[in-house]
JSON list of C-alpha atoms in Angstrom, two decimals:
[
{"chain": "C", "resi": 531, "resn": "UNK", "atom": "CA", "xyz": [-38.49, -81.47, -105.52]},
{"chain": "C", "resi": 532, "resn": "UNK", "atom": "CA", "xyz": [-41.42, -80.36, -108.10]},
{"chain": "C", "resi": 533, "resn": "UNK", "atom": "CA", "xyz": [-38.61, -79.03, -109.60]},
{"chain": "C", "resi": 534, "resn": "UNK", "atom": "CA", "xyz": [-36.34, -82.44, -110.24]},
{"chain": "C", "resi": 535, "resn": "UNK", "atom": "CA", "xyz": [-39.47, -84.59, -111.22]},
{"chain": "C", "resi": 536, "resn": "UNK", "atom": "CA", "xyz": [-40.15, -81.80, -114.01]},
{"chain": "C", "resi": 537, "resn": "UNK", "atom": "CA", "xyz": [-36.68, -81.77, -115.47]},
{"chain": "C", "resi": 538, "resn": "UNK", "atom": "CA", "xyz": [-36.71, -85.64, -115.28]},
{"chain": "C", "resi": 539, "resn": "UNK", "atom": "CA", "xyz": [-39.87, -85.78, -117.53]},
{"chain": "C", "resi": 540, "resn": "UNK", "atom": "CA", "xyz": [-38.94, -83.12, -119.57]},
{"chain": "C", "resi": 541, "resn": "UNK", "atom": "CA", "xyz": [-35.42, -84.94, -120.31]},
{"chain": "C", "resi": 542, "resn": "UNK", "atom": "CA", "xyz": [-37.33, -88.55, -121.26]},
{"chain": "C", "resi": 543, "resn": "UNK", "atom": "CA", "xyz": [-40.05, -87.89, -123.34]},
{"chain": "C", "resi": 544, "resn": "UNK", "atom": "CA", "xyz": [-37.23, -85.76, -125.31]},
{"chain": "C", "resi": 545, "resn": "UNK", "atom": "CA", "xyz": [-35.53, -88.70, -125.41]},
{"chain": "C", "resi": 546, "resn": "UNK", "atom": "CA", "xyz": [-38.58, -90.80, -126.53]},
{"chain": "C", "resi": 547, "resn": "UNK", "atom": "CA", "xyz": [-39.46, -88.47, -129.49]},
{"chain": "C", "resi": 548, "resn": "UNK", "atom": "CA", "xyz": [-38.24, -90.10, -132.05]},
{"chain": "C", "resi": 549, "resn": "UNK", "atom": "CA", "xyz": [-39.75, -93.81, -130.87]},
{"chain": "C", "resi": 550, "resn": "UNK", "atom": "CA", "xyz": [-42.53, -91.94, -130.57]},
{"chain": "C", "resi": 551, "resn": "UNK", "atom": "CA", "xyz": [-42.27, -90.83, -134.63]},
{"chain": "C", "resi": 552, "resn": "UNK", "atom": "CA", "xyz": [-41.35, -94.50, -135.61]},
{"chain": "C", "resi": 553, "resn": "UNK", "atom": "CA", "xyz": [-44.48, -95.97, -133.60]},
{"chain": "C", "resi": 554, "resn": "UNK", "atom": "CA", "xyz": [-46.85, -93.78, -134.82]},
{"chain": "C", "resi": 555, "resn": "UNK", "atom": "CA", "xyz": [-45.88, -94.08, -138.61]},
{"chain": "C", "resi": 556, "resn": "UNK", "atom": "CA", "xyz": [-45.79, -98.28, -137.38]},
{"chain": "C", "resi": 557, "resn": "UNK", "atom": "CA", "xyz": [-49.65, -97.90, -136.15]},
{"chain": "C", "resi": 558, "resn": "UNK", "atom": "CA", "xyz": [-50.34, -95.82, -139.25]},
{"chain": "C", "resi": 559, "resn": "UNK", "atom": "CA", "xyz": [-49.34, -98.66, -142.08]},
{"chain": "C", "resi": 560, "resn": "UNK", "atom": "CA", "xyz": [-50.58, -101.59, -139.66]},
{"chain": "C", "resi": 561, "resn": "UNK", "atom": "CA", "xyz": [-53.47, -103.48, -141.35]},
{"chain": "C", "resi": 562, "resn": "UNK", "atom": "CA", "xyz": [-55.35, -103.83, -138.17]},
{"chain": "C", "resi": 563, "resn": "UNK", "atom": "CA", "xyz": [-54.94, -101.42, -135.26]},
{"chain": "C", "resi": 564, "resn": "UNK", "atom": "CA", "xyz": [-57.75, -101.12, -132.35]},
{"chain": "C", "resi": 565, "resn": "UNK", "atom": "CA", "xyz": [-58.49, -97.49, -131.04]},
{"chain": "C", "resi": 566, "resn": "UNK", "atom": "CA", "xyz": [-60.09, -97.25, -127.75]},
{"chain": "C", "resi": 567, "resn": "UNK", "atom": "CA", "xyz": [-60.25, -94.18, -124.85]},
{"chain": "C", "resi": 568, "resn": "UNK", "atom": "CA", "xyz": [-61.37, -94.06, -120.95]},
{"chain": "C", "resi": 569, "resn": "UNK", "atom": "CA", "xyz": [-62.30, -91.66, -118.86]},
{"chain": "C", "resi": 570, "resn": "UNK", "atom": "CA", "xyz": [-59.86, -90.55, -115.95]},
{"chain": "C", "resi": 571, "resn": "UNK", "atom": "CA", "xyz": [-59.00, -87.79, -114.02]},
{"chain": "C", "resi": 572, "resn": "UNK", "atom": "CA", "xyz": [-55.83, -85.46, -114.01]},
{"chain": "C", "resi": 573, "resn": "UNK", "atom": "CA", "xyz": [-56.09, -82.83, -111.32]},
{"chain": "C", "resi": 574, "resn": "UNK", "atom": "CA", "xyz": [-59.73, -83.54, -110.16]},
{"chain": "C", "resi": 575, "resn": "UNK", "atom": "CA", "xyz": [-60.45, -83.22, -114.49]},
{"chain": "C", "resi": 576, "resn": "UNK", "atom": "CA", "xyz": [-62.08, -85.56, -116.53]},
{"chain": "C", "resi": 577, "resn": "UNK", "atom": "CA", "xyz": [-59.39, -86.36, -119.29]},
{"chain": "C", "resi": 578, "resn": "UNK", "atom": "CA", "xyz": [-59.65, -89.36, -121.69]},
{"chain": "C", "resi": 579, "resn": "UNK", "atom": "CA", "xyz": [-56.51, -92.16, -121.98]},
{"chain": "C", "resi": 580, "resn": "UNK", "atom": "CA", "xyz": [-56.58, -92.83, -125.69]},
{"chain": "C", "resi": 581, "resn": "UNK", "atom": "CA", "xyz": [-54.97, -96.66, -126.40]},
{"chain": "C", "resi": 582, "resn": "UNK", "atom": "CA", "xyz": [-53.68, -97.24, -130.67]},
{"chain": "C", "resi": 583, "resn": "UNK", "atom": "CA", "xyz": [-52.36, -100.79, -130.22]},
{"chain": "C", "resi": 584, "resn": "UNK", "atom": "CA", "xyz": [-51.52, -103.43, -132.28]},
{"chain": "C", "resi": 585, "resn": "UNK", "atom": "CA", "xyz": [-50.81, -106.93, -131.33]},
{"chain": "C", "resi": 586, "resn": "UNK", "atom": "CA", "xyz": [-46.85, -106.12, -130.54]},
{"chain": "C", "resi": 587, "resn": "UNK", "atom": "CA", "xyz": [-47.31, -102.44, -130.22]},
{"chain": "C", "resi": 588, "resn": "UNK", "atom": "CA", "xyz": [-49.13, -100.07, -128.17]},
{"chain": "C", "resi": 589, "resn": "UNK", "atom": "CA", "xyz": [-49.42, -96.00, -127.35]},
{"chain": "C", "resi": 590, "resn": "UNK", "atom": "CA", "xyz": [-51.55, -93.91, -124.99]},
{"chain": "C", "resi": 591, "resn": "UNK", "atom": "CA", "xyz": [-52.01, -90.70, -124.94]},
{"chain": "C", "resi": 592, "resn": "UNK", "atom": "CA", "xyz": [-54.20, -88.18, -123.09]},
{"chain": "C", "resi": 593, "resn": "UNK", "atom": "CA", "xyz": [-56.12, -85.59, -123.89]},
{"chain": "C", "resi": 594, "resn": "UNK", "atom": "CA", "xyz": [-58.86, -83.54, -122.79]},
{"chain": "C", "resi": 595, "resn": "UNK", "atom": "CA", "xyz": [-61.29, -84.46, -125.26]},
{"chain": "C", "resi": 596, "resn": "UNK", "atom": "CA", "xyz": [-63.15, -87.88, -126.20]},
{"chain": "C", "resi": 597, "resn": "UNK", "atom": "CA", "xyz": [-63.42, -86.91, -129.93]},
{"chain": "C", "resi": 598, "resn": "UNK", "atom": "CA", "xyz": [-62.19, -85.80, -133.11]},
{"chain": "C", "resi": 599, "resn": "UNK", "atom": "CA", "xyz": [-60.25, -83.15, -131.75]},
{"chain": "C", "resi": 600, "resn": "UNK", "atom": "CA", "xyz": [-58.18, -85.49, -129.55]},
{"chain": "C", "resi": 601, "resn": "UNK", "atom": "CA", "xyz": [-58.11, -88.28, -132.31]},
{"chain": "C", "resi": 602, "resn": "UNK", "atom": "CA", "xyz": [-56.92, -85.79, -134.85]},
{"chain": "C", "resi": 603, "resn": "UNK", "atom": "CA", "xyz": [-53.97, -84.29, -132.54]},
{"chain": "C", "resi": 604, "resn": "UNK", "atom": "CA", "xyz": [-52.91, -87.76, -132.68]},
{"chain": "C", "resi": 605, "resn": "UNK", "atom": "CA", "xyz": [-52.13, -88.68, -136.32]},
{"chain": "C", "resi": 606, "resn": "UNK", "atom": "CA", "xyz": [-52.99, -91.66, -136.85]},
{"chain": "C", "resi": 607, "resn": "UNK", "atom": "CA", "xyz": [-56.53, -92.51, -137.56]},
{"chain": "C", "resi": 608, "resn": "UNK", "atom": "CA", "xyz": [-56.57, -89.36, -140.09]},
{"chain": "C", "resi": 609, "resn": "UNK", "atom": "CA", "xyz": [-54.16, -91.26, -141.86]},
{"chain": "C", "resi": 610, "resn": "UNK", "atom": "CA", "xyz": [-55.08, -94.85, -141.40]},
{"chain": "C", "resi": 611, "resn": "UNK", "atom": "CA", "xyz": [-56.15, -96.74, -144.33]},
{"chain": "C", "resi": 612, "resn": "UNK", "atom": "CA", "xyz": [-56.18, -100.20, -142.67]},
{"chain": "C", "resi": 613, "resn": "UNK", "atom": "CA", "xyz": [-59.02, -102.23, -140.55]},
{"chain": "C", "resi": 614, "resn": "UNK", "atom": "CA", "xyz": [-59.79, -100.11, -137.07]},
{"chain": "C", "resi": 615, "resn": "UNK", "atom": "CA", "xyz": [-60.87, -101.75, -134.37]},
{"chain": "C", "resi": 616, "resn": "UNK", "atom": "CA", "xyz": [-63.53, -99.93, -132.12]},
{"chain": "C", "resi": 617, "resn": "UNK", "atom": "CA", "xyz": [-65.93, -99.48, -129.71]},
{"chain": "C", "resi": 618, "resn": "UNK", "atom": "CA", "xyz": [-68.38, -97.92, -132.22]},
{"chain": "C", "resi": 619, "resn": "UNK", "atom": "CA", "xyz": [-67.94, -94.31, -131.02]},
{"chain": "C", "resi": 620, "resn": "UNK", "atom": "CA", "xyz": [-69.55, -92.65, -133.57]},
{"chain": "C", "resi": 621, "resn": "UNK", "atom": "CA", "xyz": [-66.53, -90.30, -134.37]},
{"chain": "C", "resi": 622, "resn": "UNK", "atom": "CA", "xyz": [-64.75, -93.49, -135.52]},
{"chain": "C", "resi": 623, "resn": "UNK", "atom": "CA", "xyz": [-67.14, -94.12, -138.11]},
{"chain": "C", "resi": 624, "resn": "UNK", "atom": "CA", "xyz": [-66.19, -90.57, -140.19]},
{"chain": "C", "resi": 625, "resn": "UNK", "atom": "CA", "xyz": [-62.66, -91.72, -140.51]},
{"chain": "C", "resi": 626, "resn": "UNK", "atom": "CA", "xyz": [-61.79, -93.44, -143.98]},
{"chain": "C", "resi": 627, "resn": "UNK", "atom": "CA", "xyz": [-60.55, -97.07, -143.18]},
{"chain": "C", "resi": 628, "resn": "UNK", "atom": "CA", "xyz": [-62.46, -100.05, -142.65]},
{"chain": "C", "resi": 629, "resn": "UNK", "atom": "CA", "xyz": [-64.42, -100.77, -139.60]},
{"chain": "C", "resi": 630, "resn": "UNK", "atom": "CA", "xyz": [-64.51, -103.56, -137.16]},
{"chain": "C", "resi": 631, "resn": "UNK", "atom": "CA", "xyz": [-66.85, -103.52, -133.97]},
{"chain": "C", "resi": 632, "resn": "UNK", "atom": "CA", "xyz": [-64.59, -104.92, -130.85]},
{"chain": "C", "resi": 633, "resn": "UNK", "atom": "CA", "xyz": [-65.92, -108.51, -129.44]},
{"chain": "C", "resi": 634, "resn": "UNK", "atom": "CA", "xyz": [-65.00, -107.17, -126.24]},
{"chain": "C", "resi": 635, "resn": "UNK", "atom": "CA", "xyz": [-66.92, -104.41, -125.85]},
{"chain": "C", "resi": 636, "resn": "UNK", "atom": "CA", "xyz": [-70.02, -106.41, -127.19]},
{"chain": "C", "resi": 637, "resn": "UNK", "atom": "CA", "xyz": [-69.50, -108.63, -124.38]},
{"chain": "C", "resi": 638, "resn": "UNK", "atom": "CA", "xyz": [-69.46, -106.49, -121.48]},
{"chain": "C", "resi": 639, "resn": "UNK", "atom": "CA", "xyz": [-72.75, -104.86, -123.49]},
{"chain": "C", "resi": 640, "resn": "UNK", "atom": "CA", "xyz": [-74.28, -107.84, -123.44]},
{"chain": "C", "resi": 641, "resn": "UNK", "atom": "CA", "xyz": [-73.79, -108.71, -119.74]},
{"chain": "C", "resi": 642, "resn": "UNK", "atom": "CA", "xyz": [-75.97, -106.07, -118.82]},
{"chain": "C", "resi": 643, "resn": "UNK", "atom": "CA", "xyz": [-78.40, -106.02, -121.33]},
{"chain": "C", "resi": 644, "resn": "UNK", "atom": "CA", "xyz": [-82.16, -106.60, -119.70]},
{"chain": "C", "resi": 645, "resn": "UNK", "atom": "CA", "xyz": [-83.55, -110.10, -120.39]},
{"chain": "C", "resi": 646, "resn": "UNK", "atom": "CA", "xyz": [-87.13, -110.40, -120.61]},
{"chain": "C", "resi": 647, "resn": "UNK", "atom": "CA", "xyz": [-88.80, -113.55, -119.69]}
]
């Protein structure tokens, strides 16, 4: 039932609260941490899936918004004094840490970029 399934969530992401401390405070004093987000959709809603990962550690989260607001909720960049990793969202930029432009996303960029002959 509706019912069950919400009781069943409810009772493990009380029981993943405190991971969920310890990781964040983890991304937070990483040196090098890459942020990224995508668009999907939650009840016919666009939502974003916001990714902090490290090499051996990673957390999503969702929110409603792309932004600051959403990046804010989630304490870490605020706090971050290391090297981000990014997409180049501009929002990324007003955060206080260092800044480094993912090779990734240059690539797929530069797949579709018109070549002139």
């Amino acid at each position: 039932s509706q019912g069950s399934i919400y009781n069943i969530l409810n009772k493990a992401s009380n029981n993943l609260h405190d991971f969920e401390i310890e990781l964040k405070d983890h991304l937070r004093r990483s040196p090098v941490v890459h942020f990224d987000e995508s668009g999907f959709r939650i009840m016919k809603e666009l939502h974003w899936l916001h990714v902090t990962s490290t090499n051996s550690f990673t957390l999503y989260q969702a929110h409603k918004n792309r932004g600051r607001e959403a990046i804010d909720s989630f304490e870490i960049l605020p706090e971050f004094k290391g090297v981000a990793v990014h997409d180049g969202l501009k929002v990324y930029f007003t955060y206080d840490s260092l800044h480094a432009l993912c090779n990734a996303h240059h690539l797929r960029e530069l797949i579709f970029a018109p070549v002139s002959e």
